[in-house]
Short mmCIF file of C-alpha atoms in Angstrom, two decimals:
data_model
loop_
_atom_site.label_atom_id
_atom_site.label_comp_id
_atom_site.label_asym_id
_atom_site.label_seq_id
_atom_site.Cartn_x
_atom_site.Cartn_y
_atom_site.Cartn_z
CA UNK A 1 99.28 -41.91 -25.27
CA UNK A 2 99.65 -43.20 -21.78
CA UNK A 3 97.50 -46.23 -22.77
CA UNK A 4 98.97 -47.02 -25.30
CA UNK A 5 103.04 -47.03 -23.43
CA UNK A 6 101.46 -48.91 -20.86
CA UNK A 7 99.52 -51.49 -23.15
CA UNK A 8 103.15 -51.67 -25.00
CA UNK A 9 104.93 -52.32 -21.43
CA UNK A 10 102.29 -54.80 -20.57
CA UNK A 11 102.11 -57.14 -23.66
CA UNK A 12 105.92 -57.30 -23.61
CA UNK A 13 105.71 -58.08 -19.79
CA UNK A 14 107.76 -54.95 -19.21
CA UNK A 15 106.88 -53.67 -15.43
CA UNK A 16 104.95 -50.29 -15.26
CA UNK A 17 105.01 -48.16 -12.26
CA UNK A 18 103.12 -45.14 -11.68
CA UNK A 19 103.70 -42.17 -9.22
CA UNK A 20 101.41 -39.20 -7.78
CA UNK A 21 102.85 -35.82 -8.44
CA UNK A 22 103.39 -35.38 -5.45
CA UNK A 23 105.72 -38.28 -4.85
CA UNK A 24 107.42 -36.91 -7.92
CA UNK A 25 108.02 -33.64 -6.70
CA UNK A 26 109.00 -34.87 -3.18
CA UNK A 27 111.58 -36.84 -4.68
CA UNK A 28 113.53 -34.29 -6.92
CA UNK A 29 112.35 -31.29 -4.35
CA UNK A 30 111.95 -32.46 -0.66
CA UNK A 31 108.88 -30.66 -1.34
CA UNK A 32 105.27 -32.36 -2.71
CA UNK A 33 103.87 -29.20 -3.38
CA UNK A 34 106.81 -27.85 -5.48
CA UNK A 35 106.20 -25.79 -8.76
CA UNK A 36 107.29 -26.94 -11.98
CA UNK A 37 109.61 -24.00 -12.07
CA UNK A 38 110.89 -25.75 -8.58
CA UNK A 39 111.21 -29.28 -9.89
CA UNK A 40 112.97 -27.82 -13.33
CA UNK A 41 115.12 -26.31 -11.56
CA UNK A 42 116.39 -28.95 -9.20
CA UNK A 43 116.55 -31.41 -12.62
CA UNK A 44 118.90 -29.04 -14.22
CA UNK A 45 121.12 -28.88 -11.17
CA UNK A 46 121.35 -32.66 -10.49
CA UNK A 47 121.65 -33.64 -14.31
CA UNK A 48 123.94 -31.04 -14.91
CA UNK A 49 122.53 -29.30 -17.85
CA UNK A 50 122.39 -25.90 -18.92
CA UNK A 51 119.12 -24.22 -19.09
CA UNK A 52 115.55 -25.10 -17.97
CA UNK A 53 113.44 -26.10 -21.14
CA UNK A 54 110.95 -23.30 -22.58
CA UNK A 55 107.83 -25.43 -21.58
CA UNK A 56 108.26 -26.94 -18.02
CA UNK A 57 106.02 -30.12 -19.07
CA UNK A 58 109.23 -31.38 -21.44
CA UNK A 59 110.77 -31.80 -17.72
CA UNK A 60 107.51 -33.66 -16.14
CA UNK A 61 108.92 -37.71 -17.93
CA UNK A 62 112.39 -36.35 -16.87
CA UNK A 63 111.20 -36.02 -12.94
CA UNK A 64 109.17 -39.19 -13.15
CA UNK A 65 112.37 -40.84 -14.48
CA UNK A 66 114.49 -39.70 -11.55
CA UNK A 67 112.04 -40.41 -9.05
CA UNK A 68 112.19 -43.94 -10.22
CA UNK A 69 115.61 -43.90 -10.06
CA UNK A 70 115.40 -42.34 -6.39
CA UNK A 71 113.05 -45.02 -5.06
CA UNK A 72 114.36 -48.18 -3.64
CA UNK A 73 112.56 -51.25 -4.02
CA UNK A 74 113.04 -51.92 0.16
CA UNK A 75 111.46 -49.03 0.96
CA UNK A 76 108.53 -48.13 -1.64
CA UNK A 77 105.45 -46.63 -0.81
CA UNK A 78 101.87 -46.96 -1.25
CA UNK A 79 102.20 -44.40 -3.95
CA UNK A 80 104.78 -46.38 -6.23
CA UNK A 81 102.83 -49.27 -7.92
CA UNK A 82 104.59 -52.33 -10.37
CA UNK A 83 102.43 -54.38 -12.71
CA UNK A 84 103.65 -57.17 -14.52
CA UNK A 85 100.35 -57.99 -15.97
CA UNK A 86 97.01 -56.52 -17.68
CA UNK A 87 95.07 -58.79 -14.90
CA UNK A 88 96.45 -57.11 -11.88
CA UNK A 89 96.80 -53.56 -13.54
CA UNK A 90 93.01 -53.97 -14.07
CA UNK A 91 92.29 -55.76 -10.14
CA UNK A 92 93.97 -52.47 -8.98
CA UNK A 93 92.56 -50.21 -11.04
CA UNK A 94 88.77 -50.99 -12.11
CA UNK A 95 87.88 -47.41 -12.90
CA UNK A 96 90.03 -46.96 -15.80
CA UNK A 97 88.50 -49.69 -17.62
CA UNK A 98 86.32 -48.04 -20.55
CA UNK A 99 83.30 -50.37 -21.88
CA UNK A 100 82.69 -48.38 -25.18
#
């Protein structure tokens, strides 16, 4: 599914960006080693709504979402990366090519 969003992205020259975890959980927690119980939490208290999903991986796309809101283009990170393109997805990323 991933592939396929960012394939999507790409061929409409939409910009992807991609985070580690850990920059996600630093974001909505202060903490990179949060729980998802943590990170749920903190989502429901800055977006205001009233009770933490059943299965804490419905809230993972809502933390990546807010990070990217959080992170300012003037002071990204190493972590945060934007493609505009397949050819420099694929320069940055050679191991996720699959030659099936």
């Amino acid at each position: 599914a991933q592939g396929v969003a960012m394939s999507a992205a790409l061929h409409r020259e939409v910009p992807i960006h991609e985070y580690s975890p850990k920059k996600i959980k630093q974001s909505i927690t202060g903490s990179g080693n949060a729980s998802k119980e943590q990170v749920a939490a903190m989502l429901k208290q800055l977006l205001k709504f009233d009770e933490i999903p059943e299965h804490l991986d419905a809230t993972d796309g809502l933390a990546a979402a807010v990070c990217h809101f959080f992170q300012n283009r003037s002071t990204a990170t190493l972590e945060s990366k934007s493609y505009t393109g397949w050819k420099a997805f694929l320069t940055d990323n050679p191991g996720r090519i699959s030659k099936k």
